[in-house]
PDB file of C-alpha atoms in Angstrom:
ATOM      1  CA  UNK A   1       2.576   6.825  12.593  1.00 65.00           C
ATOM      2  CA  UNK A   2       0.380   9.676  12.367  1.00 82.00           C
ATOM      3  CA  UNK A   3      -2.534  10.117   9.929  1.00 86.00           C
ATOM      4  CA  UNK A   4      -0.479  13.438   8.714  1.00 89.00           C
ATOM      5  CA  UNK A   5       2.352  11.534   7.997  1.00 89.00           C
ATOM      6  CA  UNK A   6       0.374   8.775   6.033  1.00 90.00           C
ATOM      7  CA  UNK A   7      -1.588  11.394   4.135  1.00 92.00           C
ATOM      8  CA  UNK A   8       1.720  12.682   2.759  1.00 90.00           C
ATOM      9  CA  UNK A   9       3.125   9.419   1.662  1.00 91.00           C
ATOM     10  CA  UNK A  10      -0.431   9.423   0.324  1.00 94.00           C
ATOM     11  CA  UNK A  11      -0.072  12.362  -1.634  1.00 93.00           C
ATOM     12  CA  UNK A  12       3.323  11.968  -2.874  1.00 90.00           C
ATOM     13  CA  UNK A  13       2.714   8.437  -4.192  1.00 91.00           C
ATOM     14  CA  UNK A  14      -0.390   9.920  -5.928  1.00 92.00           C
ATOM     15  CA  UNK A  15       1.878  12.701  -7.576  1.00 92.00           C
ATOM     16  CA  UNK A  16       4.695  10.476  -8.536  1.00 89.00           C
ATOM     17  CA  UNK A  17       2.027   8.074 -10.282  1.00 90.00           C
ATOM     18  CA  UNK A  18       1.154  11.681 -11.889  1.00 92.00           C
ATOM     19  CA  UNK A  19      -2.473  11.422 -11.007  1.00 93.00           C
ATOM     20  CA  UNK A  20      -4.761  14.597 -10.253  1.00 95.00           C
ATOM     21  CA  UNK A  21      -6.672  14.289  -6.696  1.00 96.00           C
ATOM     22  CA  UNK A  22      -9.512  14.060  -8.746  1.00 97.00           C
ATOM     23  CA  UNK A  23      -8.158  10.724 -10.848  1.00 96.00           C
ATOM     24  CA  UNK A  24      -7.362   8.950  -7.852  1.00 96.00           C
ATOM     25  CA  UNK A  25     -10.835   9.759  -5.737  1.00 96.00           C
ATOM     26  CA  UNK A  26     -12.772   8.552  -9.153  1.00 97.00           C
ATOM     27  CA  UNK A  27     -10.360   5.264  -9.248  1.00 96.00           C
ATOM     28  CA  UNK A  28     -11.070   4.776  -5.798  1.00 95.00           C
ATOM     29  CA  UNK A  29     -15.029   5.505  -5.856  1.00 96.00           C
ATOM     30  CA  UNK A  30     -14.900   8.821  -3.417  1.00 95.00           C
ATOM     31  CA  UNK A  31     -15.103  12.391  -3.452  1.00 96.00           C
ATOM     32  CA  UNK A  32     -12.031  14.394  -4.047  1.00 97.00           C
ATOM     33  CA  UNK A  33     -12.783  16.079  -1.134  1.00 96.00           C
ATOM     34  CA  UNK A  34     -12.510  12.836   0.725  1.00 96.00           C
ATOM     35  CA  UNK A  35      -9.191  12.043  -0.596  1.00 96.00           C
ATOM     36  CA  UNK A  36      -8.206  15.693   0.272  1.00 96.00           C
ATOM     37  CA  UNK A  37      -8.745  15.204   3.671  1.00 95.00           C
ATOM     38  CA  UNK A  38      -6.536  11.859   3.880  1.00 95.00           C
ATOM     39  CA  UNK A  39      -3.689  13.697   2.537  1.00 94.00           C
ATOM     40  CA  UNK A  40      -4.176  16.254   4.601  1.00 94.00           C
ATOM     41  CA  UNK A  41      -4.698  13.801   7.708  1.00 91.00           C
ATOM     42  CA  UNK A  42      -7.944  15.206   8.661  1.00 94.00           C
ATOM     43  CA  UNK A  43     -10.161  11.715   7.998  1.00 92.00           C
ATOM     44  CA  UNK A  44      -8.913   8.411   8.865  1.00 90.00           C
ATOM     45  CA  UNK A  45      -8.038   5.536   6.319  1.00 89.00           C
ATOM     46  CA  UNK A  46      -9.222   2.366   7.179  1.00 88.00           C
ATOM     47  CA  UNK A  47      -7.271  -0.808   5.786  1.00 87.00           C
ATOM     48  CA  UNK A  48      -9.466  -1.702   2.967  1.00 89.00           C
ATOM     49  CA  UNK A  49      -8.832   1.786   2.007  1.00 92.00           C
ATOM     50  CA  UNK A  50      -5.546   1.643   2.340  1.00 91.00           C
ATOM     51  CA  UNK A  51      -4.820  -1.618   0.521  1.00 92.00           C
ATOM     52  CA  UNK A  52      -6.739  -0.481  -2.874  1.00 94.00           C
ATOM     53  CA  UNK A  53      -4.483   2.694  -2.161  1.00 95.00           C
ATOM     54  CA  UNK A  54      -1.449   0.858  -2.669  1.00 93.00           C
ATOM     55  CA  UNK A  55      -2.385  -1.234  -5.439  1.00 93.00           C
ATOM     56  CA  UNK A  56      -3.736   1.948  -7.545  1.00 95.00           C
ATOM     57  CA  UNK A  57      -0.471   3.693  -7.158  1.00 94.00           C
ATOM     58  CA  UNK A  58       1.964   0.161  -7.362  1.00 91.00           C
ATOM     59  CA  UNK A  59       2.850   0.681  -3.725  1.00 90.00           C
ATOM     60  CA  UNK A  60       3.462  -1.574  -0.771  1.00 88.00           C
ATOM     61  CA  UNK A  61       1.458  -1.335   2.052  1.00 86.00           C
ATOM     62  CA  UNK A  62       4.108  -0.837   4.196  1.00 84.00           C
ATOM     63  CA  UNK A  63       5.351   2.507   2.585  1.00 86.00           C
ATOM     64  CA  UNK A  64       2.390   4.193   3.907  1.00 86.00           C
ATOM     65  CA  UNK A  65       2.658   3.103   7.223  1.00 83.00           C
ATOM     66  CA  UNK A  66       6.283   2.642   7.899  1.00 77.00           C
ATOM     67  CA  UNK A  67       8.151   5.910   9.111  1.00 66.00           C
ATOM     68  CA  UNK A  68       9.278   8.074   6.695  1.00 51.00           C
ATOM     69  CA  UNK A  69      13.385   7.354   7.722  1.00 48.00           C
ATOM     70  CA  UNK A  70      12.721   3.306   6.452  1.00 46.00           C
ATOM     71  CA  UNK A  71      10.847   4.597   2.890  1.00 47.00           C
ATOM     72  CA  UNK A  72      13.558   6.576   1.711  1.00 52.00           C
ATOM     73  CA  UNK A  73      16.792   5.055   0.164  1.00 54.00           C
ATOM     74  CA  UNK A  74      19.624   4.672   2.711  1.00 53.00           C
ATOM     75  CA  UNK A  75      22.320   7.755   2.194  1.00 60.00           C
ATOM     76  CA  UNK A  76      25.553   7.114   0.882  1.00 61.00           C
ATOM     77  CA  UNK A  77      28.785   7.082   2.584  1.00 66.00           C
ATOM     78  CA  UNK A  78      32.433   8.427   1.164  1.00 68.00           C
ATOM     79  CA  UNK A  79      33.241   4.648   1.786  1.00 67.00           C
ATOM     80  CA  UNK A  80      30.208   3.675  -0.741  1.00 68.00           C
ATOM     81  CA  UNK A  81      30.735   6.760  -3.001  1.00 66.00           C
ATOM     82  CA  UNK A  82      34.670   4.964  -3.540  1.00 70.00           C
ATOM     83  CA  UNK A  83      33.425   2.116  -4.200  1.00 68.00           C
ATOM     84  CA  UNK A  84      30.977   3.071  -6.880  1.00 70.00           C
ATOM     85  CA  UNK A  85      33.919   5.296  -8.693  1.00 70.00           C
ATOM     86  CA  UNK A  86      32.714   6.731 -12.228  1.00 69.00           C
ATOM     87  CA  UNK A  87      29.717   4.869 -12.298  1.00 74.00           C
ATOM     88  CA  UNK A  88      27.047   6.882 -10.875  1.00 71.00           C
ATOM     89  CA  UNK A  89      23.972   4.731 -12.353  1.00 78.00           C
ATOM     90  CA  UNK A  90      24.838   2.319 -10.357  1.00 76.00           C
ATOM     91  CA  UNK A  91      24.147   4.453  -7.187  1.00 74.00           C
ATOM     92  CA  UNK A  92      20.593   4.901  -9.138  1.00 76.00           C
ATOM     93  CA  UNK A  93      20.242   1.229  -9.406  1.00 79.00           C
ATOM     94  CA  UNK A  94      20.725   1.141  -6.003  1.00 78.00           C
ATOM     95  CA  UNK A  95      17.994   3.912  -4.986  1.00 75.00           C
ATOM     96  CA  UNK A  96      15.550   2.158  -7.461  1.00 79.00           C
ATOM     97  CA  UNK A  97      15.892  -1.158  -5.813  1.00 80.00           C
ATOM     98  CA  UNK A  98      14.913   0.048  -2.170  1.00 77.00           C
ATOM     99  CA  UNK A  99      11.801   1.558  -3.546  1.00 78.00           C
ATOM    100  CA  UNK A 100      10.562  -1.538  -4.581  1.00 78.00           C
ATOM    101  CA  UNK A 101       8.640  -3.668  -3.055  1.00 79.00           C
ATOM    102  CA  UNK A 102      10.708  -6.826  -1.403  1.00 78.00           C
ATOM    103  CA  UNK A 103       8.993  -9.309  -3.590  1.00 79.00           C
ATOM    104  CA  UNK A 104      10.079  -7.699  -7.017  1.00 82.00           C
ATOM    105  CA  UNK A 105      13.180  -7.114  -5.702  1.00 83.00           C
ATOM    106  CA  UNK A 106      13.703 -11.002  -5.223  1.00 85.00           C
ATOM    107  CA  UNK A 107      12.724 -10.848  -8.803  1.00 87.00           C
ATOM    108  CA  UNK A 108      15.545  -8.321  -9.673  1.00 86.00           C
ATOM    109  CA  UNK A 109      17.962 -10.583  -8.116  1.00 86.00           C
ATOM    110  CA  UNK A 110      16.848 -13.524  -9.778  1.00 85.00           C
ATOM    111  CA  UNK A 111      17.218 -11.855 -13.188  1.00 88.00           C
ATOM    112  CA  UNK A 112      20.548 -10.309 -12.517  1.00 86.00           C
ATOM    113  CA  UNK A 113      22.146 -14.174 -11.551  1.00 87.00           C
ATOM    114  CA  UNK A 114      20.070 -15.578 -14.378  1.00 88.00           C
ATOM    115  CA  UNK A 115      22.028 -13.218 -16.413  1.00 86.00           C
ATOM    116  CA  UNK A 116      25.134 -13.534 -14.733  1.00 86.00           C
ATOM    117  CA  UNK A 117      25.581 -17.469 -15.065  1.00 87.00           C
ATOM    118  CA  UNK A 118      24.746 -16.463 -18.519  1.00 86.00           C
ATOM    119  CA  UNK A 119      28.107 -14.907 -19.288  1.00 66.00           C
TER     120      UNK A 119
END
């Protein structure tokens, strides 16, 4: 993966956590122009970088640096879009999950057959 493509997940994690460029270079003790030029993949981020990166903006690691097909949600089928019938929040439930990080979605689990064996 490119440093173009990583500067974009960059970027887009930054604006989803609704931070300015300016927010997240003073969180991250740099210039805005230096965070400017990750996004735009003109300076390289170095792992240490990288890692505060992703714990600023509640991201894993690996949505940074995996390619962009694996950190979007999977796309539905007509088979999948039967299935799910008149309930499309369950489709969002769905989308939410995969842009978690694997270890909270073990948590999700855990709390949905906690409440199931609750019923």
């Amino acid at each position: 993966m490119g440093f173009k493509e990583i500067g974009k997940k960059l970027q887009l994690a930054r604006e989803e956590a609704g931070l300015s460029q300016e927010q997240l270079a003073n969180m991250l003790g740099c210039a805005q122009s230096t965070l400017s030029n990750y996004e735009k993949g003109k300076r390289r981020l170095y792992l240490n970088q990288l890692e505060k990166i992703a714990e600023i903006l509640d991201k894993p690691i690996e949505y940074f640096i995996e390619s962009s097909t694996s950190a979007e949600p999977p796309s539905t089928t007509p088979e999948i879009n039967t299935a799910l019938g008149d309930e499309p929040e369950l489709l969002q439930i769905i989308n939410t999950l995969y842009s978690l990080p694997k270890d909270r979605r073990r948590s999700v689990m855990d709390y949905i057959i906690w409440q199931k064996t609750r019923s």
